[in-house]
Coordinates of C-alpha atoms and ligand atoms in Angstrom, one line a residue:
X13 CA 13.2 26.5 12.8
X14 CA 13.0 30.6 12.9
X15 CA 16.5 30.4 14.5
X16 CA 17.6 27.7 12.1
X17 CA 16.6 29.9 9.1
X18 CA 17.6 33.0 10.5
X19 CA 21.3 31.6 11.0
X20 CA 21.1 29.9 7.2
X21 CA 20.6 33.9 5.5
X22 CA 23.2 35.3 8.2
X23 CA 20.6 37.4 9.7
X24 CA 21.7 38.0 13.4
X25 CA 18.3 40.3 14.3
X26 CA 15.8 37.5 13.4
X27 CA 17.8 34.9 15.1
X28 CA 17.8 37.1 18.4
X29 CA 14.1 37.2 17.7
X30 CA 14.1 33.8 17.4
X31 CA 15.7 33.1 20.5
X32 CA 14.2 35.2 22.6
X33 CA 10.6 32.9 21.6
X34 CA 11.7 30.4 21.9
X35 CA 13.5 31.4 26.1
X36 CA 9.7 32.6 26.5
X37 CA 7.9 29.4 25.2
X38 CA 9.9 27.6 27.7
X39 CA 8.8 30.1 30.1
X40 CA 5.3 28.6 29.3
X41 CA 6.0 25.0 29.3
X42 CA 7.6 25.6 33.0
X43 CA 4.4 27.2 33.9
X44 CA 2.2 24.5 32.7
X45 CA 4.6 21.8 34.6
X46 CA 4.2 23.3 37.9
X47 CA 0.4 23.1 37.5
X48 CA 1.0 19.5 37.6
X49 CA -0.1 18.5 41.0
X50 CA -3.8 20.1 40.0
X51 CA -5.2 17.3 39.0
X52 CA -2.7 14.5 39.5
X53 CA -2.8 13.0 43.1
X54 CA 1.0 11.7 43.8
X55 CA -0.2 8.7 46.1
X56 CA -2.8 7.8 43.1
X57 CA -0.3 8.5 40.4
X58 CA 2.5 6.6 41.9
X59 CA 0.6 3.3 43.7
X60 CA -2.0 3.4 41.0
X61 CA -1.2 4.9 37.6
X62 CA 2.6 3.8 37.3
X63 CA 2.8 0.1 37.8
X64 CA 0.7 0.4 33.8
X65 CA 3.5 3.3 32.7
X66 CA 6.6 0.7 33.9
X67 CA 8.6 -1.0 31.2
X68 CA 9.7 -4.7 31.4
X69 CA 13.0 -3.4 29.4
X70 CA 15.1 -4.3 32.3
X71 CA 12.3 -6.3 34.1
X72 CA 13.8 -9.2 36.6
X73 CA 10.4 -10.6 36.8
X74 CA 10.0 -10.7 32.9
X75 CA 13.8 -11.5 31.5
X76 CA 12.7 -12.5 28.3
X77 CA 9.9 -10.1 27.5
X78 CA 6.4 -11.0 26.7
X79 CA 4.8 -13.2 24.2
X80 CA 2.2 -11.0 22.3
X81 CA 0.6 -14.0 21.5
X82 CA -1.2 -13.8 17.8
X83 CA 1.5 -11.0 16.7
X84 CA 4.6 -12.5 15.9
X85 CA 4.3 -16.5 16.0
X86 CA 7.3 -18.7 16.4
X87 CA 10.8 -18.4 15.4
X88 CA 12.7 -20.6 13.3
X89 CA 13.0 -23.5 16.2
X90 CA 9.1 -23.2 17.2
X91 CA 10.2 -20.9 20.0
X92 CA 7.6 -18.2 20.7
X93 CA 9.2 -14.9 20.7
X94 CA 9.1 -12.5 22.8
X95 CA 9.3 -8.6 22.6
X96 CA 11.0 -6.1 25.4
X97 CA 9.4 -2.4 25.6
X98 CA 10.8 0.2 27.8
X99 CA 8.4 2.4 29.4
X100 CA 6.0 5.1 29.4
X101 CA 8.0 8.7 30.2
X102 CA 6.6 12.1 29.1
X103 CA 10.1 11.6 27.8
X104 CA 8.6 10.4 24.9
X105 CA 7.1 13.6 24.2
X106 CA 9.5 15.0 21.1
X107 CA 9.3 18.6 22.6
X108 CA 12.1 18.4 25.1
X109 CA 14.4 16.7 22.6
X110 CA 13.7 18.9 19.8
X111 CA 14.7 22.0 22.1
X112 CA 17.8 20.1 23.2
X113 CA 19.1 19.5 19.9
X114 CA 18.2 23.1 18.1
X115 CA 20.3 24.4 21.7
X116 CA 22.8 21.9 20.8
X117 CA 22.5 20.8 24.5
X118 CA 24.4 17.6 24.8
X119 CA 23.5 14.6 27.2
X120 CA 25.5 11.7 28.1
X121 CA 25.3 8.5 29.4
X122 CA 25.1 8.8 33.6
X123 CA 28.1 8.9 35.1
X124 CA 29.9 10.3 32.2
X125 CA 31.1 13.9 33.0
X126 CA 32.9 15.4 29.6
X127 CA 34.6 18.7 30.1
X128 CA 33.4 21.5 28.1
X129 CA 35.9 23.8 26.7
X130 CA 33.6 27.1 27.6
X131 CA 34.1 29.5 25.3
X132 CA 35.2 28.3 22.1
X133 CA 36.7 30.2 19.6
X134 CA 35.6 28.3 16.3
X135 CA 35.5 29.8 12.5
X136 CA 34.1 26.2 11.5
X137 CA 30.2 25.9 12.9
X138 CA 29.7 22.3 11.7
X139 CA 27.7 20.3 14.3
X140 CA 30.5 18.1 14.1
X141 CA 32.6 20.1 16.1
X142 CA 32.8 19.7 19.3
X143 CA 34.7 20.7 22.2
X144 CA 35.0 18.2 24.7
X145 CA 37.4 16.8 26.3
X146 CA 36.8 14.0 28.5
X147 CA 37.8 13.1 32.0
X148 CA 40.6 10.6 31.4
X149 CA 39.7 8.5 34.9
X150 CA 37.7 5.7 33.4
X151 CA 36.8 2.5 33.9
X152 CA 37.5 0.5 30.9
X153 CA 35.2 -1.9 30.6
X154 CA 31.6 -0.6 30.0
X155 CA 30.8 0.8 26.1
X156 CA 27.8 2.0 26.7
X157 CA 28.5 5.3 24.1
X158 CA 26.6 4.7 21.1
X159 CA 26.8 7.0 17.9
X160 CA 23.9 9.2 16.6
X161 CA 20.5 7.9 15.3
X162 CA 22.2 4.8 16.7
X163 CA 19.1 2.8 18.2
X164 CA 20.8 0.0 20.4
X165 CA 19.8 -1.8 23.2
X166 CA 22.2 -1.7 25.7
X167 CA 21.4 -0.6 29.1
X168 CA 21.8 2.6 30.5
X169 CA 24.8 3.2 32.3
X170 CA 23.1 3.0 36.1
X171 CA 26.1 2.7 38.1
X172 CA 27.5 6.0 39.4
X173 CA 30.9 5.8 38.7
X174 CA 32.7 7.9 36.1
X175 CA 33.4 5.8 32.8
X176 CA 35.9 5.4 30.8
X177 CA 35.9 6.2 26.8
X178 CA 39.8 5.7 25.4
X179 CA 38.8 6.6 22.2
X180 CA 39.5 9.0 20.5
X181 CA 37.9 12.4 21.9
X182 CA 37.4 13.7 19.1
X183 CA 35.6 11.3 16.9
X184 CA 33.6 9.9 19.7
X185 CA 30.2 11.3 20.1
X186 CA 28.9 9.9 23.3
X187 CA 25.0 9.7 23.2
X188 CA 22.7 9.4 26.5
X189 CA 21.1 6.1 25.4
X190 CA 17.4 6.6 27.9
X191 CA 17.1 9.2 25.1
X192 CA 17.6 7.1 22.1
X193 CA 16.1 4.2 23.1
X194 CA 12.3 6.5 24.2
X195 CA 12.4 7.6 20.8
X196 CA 10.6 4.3 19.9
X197 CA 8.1 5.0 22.1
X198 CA 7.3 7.9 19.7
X199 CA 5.6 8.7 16.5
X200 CA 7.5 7.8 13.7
X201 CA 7.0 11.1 12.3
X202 CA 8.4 12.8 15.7
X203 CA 11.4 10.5 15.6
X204 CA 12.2 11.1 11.9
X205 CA 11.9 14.9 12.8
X206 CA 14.5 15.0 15.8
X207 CA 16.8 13.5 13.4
X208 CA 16.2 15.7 10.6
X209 CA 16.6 18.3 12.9
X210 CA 20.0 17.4 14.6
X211 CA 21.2 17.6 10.8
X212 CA 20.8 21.4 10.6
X213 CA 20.9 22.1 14.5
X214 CA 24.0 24.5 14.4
X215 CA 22.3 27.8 16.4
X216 CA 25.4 27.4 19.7
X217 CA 28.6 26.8 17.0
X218 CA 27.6 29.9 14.4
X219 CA 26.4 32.0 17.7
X220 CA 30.4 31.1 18.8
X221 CA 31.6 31.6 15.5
X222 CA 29.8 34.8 15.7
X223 CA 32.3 35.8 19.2
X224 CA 35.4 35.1 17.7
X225 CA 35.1 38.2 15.3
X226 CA 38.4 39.6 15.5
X227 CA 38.5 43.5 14.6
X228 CA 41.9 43.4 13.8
X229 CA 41.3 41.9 10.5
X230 CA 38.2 43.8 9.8
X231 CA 37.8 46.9 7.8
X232 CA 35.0 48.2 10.2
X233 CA 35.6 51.1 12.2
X234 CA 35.7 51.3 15.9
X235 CA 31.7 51.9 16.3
X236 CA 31.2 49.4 13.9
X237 CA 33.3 46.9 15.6
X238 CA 31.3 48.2 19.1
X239 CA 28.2 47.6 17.4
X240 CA 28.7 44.1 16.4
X241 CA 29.9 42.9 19.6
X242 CA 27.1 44.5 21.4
X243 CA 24.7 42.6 18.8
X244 CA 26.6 39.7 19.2
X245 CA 26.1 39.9 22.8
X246 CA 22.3 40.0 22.8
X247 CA 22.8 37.0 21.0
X248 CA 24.8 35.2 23.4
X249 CA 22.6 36.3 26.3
X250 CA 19.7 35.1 24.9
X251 CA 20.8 31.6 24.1
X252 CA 21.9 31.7 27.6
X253 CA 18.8 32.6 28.7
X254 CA 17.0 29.9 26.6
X255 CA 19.8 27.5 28.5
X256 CA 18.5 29.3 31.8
X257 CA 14.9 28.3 31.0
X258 CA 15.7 24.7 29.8
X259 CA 17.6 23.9 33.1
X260 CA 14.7 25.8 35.1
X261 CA 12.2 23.1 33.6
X262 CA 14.7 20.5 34.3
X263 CA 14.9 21.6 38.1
X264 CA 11.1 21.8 38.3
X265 CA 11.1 18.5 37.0
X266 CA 13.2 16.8 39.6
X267 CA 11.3 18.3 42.3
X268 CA 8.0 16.7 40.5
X269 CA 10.1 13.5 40.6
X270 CA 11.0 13.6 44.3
X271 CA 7.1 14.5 45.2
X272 CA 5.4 11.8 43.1
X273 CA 8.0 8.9 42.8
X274 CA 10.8 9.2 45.7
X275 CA 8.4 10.5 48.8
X276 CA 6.0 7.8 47.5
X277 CA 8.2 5.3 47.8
X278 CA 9.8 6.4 50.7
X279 CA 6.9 7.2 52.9
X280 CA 5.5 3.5 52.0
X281 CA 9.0 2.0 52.4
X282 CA 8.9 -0.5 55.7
X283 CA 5.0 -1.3 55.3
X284 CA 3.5 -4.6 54.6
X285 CA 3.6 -3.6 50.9
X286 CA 6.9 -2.5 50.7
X287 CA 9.4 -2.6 47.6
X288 CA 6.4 -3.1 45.5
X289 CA 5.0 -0.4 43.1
X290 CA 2.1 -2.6 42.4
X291 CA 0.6 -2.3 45.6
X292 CA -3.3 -1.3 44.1
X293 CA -5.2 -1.4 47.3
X294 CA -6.3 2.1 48.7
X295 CA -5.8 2.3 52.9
X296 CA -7.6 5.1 54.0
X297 CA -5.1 6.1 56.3
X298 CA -2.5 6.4 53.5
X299 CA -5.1 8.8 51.1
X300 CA -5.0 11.0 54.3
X301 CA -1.5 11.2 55.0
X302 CA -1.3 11.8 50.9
X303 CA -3.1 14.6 50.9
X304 CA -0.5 16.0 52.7
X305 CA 1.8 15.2 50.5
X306 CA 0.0 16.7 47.1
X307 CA -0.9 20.0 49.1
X308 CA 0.1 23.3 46.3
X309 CA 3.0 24.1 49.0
X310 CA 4.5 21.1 48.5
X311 CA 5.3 21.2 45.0
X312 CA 5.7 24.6 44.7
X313 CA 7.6 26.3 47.8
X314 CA 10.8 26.6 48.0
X315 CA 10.8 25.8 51.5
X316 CA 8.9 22.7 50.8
X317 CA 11.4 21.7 48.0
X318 CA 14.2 22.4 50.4
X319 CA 13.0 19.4 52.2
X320 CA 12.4 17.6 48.9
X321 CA 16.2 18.6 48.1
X322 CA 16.7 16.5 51.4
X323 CA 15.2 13.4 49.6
X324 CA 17.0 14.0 46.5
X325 CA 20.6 14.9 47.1
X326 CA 24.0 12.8 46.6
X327 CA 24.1 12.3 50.0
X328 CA 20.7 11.0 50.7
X329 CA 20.6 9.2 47.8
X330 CA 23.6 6.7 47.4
X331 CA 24.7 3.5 45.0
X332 CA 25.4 1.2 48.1
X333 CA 27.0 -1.1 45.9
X334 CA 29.0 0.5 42.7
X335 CA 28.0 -3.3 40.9
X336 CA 24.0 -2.6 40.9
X337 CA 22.6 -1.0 38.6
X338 CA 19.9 0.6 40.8
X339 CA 19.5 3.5 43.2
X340 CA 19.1 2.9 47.1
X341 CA 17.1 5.0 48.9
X342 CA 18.3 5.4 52.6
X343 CA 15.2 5.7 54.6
X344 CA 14.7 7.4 57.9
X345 CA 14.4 3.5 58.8
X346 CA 17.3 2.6 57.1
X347 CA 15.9 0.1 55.0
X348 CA 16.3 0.7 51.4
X349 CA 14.3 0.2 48.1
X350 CA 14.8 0.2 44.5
X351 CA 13.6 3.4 42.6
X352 CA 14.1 3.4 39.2
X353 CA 12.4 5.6 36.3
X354 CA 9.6 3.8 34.1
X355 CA 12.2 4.0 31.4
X356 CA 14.8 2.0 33.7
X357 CA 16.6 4.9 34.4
X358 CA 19.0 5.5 38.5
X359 CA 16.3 8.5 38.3
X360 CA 18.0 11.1 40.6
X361 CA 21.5 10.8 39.1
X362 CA 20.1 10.5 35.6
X363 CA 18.0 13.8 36.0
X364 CA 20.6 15.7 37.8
X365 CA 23.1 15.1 35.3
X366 CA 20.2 16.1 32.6
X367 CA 19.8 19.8 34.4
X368 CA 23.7 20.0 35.0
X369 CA 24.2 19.4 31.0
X370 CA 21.8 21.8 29.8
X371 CA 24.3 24.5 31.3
X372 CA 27.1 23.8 30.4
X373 CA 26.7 24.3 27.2
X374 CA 26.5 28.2 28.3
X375 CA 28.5 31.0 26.0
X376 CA 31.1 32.9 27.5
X377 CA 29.6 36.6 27.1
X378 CA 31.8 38.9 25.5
X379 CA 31.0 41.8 28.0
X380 CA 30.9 39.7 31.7
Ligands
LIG430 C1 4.0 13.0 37.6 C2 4.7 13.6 36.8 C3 6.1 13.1 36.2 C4 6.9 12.2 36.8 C5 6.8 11.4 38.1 C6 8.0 12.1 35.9 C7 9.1 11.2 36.0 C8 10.2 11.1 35.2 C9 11.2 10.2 35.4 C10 11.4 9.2 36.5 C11 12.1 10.3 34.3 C12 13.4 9.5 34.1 C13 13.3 8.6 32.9 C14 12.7 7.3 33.3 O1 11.4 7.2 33.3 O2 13.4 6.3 33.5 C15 11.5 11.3 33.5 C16 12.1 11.8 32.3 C17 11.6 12.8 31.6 N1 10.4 13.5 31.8 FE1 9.2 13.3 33.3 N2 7.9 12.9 34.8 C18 6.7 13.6 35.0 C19 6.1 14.5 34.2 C20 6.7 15.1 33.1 C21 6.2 16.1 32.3 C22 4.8 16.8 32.5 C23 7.1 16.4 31.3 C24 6.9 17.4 30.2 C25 7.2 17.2 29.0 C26 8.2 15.5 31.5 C27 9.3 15.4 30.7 C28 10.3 14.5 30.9 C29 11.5 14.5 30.1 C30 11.8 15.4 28.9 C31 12.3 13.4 30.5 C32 13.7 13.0 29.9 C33 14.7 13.6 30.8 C34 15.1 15.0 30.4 O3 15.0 15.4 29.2 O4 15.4 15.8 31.4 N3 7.9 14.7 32.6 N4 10.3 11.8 34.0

């Protein structure tokens, strides 16, 4: 809100200030993510904890929902009616969206990969402008884009294919749904504030509007023209470096994700209680070989994340068939099982194209 303010009485100094708390709060929060595996066991998190966290959004087992029986009584033909929840995610938490819309970072729906114009020169700062452009190699059929505060239920996009929006560019605003539809997992307060808050978010447009000062229209002289480009270049490199710090957190994230959901599942994949995530019986054997999973090196080396990377990249990790709507995992078997996120999310690709967002909404800097 510092930032917000700052920008509202022109004041460039306080919204450096700004920034650079809000790069180093982030620096905190990634701090406090890595500290995860402390206290939370992978095996007993995933086989144990999870099957509560799961949604039946996108259930096959429960294709109507469920019947909260004493809640909502009968609809107009006697039918009982029955109610559909996504799940649990710490994606629920309104922290991480709240940063994402003061940055102005953008998210899509997977699979959709807009082109960002990087550097652009704008006098208007509106939130409404934009500059994308998007990839024109579409498929047609699938409107999954949905506008702002725009609540709807369709399904996320989990095929990996590249969509096609022939709209117009510019009046579309393509939305990433998982993050629309997890807001009613959350207060109502929390929800009411992210919205609020994309009203006035403008920090990445004025910081651009900022860069396009054009000396040759100014009456400044020289060292004052130096002098504002060299402020306005602190500027730019620290909303960079709050970008830098958000896709840090997003990268830490996915290496969480590949210790406690996709080794989980893999490592279990080809057992007697395979392709199920509510297996709830503990085998002693299995608590030993988790504890070498959870070990401190795992999560946090890089070496041991190298390995991780194995687990998580494109290659490993592959739609076998462009019509599901789920990730395969190859195994070292070669058998393959579903993984999806609580919220019904093709994890891996969703995630990845999360991180890969949050920088390309980087600032050209005037002085690189
Ligand atoms: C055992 C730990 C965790 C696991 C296994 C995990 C797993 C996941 C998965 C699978 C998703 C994809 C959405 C879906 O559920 O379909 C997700 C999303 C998300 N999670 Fe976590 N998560 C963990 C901890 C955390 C923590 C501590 C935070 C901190 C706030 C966090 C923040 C988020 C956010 C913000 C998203 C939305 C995607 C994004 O903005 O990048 N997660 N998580």
């Amino acid at each position: 809100m510092s930032a917000i303010l700052a920008i509202k009485a022109r004041n460039n100094q306080n919204l450096l200030i700004a920034l650079k708390d809000i790069s180093s709060t982030i620096v905190d929060i990634n701090a406090t993510l890595q500290r995860m595996h402390e206290k939370c066991d992978p095996y007993v998190f995933y086989w144990m904890v999870r099957p509560y966290l799961n949604g039946w959004e996108n259930e096959d087992r429960l294709p109507r929902g469920l019947i909260y029986e004493g809640v909502d009584g009968n609809d107009e033909n006697g039918n009982p009616i029955y109610r559909k929840y996504i799940g649990a995610s710490a994606g629920q938490s309104a922290l991480i969206q709240a940063l994402d819309i003061a940055l102005n970072i953008e998210h899509y729906p997977t699979g959709v990969k807009p082109k960002i114009n990087g550097h652009c020169f704008m006098k208007n700062y509106t939130s409404e402008n934009s500059c994308l452009r998007f990839e024109s190699k579409f498929n047609n059929n699938n409107n999954n884009h949905h506008n702002n505060n725009n609540n709807n239920n369709n399904n996320n996009n989990n095929n990996n294919t590249t969509q096609q929006y022939s709209s117009d560019e510019n009046s579309i605003k393509l939305q990433q749904p998982y993050l629309y539809k997890i807001r009613q997992n959350m207060s109502g307060r929390h929800r009411k504030f992210l919205e609020d808050l994309a009203k006035v978010a403008n920090i990445r447009n004025y910081i651009i509007s900022q860069t396009s000062y054009d000396s040759s229209i100014t009456t400044y002289s020289p060292d004052e023209d130096m002098e504002m480009l060299q402020g306005t270049n602190e500027i730019v490199q620290a909303y960079n470096e709050c970008l830098n710090q958000m896709k840090n957190f997003r990268s830490k994230h996915l290496q969480i994700v590949s210790v406690y959901i996709v080794i989980q599942a893999r490592r279990n994949n080809g057992n007697s209680h395979s392709n199920s995530m509510y297996y709830s019986q503990i085998n002693k054997d299995e608590i030993t070989s988790t504890q070498e999973v959870t070990s401190t090196k795992e999560v946090t080396s890089t070496k041991e994340v190298t390995s991780t990377k194995e687990v998580t990249s494109t290659k490993e990790i592959t739609n076998t068939t462009n019509t599901t709507n789920t990730t395969k995992v190859k195994t070292t078997t070669n058998k393959s099982i579903e993984i999806k996120g609580t919220g019904g999310t093709n994890l891996i690709p969703f995630l990845k194209q999360m991180r890969d967002e949050t920088m390309a909404q980087e600032i050209q800097n005037h002085f690189e």
